[in-house]
Amino acid sequence: VIMNSFERDRQKAKMYKEMYPAGTRIELISMGNDPHPIDGGTRGTVDYVDDIGQIGMKWDNGRSLSLIPSEDSFRKLTPEEIDAERDELSQDDDAPVQTM
């Protein structure tokens, strides 16, 4: 069976939706050809995967630029890294609040 490019893209999008469900934490290694790329090392959370397989991201730096799996290099955070992030956030919450 020969797959046309539309069907191939649809299959890739389905695979990415399974691999990177909303809420998945990702660290960017490098961004391909974007004229205003996100810096490598930036972390973010998957918001959605669209029907052509681009991964919509909410980056921790406030930006919301999608990942293109065929062009960008990135990895999922490990459960240990996610736990460390949570611990760091909870420590920030425990910081004393200064009032004037």
Tab-separated table of C-alpha atoms in Angstrom:
chain	number	residue	atom	x	y	z
A	1	VAL	CA	0.000	0.000	0.000
A	2	ILE	CA	1.395	3.380	-1.022
A	3	MET	CA	0.736	6.221	1.410
A	4	ASN	CA	0.316	9.728	0.094
A	5	SER	CA	1.974	12.607	1.963
A	6	PHE	CA	-1.316	13.639	3.620
A	7	GLU	CA	-1.819	10.153	5.037
A	8	ARG	CA	1.828	9.979	6.153
A	9	ASP	CA	1.486	13.343	7.958
A	10	ARG	CA	-1.747	12.165	9.569
A	11	GLN	CA	-0.032	9.014	10.851
A	12	LYS	CA	2.909	11.048	12.223
A	13	ALA	CA	0.519	13.462	13.930
A	14	LYS	CA	-1.304	10.534	15.547
A	15	MET	CA	2.011	9.111	16.785
A	16	TYR	CA	3.133	12.495	18.199
A	17	LYS	CA	-0.228	12.963	19.938
A	18	GLU	CA	0.342	9.634	21.702
A	19	MET	CA	4.009	10.363	22.502
A	20	TYR	CA	3.507	13.947	23.694
A	21	PRO	CA	0.070	14.357	25.288
A	22	ALA	CA	-0.914	17.752	26.696
A	23	GLY	CA	0.975	18.380	29.927
A	24	THR	CA	4.174	16.586	28.839
A	25	ARG	CA	7.283	18.468	30.007
A	26	ILE	CA	9.941	19.007	27.332
A	27	GLU	CA	13.407	20.528	27.194
A	28	LEU	CA	14.529	22.104	23.938
A	29	ILE	CA	17.998	21.150	22.720
A	30	SER	CA	18.000	23.277	19.567
A	31	MET	CA	15.489	24.832	17.221
A	32	GLY	CA	15.829	24.380	13.463
A	33	ASN	CA	15.111	27.170	11.029
A	34	ASP	CA	12.971	29.558	13.082
A	35	PRO	CA	14.011	33.216	12.625
A	36	HIS	CA	13.280	33.871	16.338
A	37	PRO	CA	14.142	30.546	17.989
A	38	ILE	CA	13.661	29.577	21.603
A	39	ASP	CA	17.036	29.167	23.363
A	40	GLY	CA	18.359	25.652	23.844
A	41	GLY	CA	17.881	24.461	27.428
A	42	THR	CA	14.477	26.159	27.729
A	43	ARG	CA	11.771	23.962	29.204
A	44	GLY	CA	8.084	24.007	28.489
A	45	THR	CA	4.803	22.129	28.579
A	46	VAL	CA	2.990	20.566	25.618
A	47	ASP	CA	-0.307	22.355	25.004
A	48	TYR	CA	-1.472	20.304	21.984
A	49	VAL	CA	-0.312	18.447	18.886
A	50	ASP	CA	-1.963	19.699	15.688
A	51	ASP	CA	-3.137	17.604	12.739
A	52	ILE	CA	0.160	17.976	10.837
A	53	GLY	CA	2.251	16.913	13.844
A	54	GLN	CA	3.519	20.255	15.147
A	55	ILE	CA	3.745	20.291	18.943
A	56	GLY	CA	2.153	23.424	20.397
A	57	MET	CA	4.199	24.519	23.412
A	58	LYS	CA	3.838	26.857	26.365
A	59	TRP	CA	7.473	27.651	27.137
A	60	ASP	CA	8.549	28.554	30.674
A	61	ASN	CA	9.942	31.853	29.326
A	62	GLY	CA	6.418	32.940	28.340
A	63	ARG	CA	6.671	32.225	24.623
A	64	SER	CA	4.412	29.843	22.741
A	65	LEU	CA	6.309	28.637	19.673
A	66	SER	CA	5.521	25.169	18.285
A	67	LEU	CA	8.075	22.398	17.923
A	68	ILE	CA	8.494	20.749	14.526
A	69	PRO	CA	9.766	17.225	15.273
A	70	SER	CA	11.511	16.836	11.896
A	71	GLU	CA	13.470	20.109	12.374
A	72	ASP	CA	13.833	20.737	16.109
A	73	SER	CA	15.804	18.754	18.666
A	74	PHE	CA	14.161	18.190	22.059
A	75	ARG	CA	13.585	15.592	24.746
A	76	LYS	CA	10.984	14.659	27.331
A	77	LEU	CA	11.930	15.379	30.913
A	78	THR	CA	12.419	12.316	33.092
A	79	PRO	CA	10.088	11.701	36.041
A	80	GLU	CA	13.025	12.580	38.329
A	81	GLU	CA	13.506	15.941	36.595
A	82	ILE	CA	9.789	16.672	36.881
A	83	ASP	CA	9.892	15.826	40.608
A	84	ALA	CA	12.907	18.145	41.044
A	85	GLU	CA	10.991	20.963	39.305
A	86	ARG	CA	8.025	20.407	41.628
A	87	ASP	CA	10.311	20.425	44.689
A	88	GLU	CA	11.897	23.668	43.497
A	89	LEU	CA	8.476	25.281	42.978
A	90	SER	CA	7.250	24.186	46.400
A	91	GLN	CA	10.384	25.652	48.005
A	92	ASP	CA	9.681	28.948	46.230
A	93	ASP	CA	6.155	28.874	47.694
A	94	ASP	CA	7.647	28.509	51.193
A	95	ALA	CA	9.727	31.693	50.835
A	96	PRO	CA	8.741	34.393	53.278
A	97	VAL	CA	6.559	37.119	51.838
A	98	GLN	CA	7.847	40.603	52.422
A	99	THR	CA	5.295	43.254	53.206
A	100	MET	CA	5.762	46.976	53.553
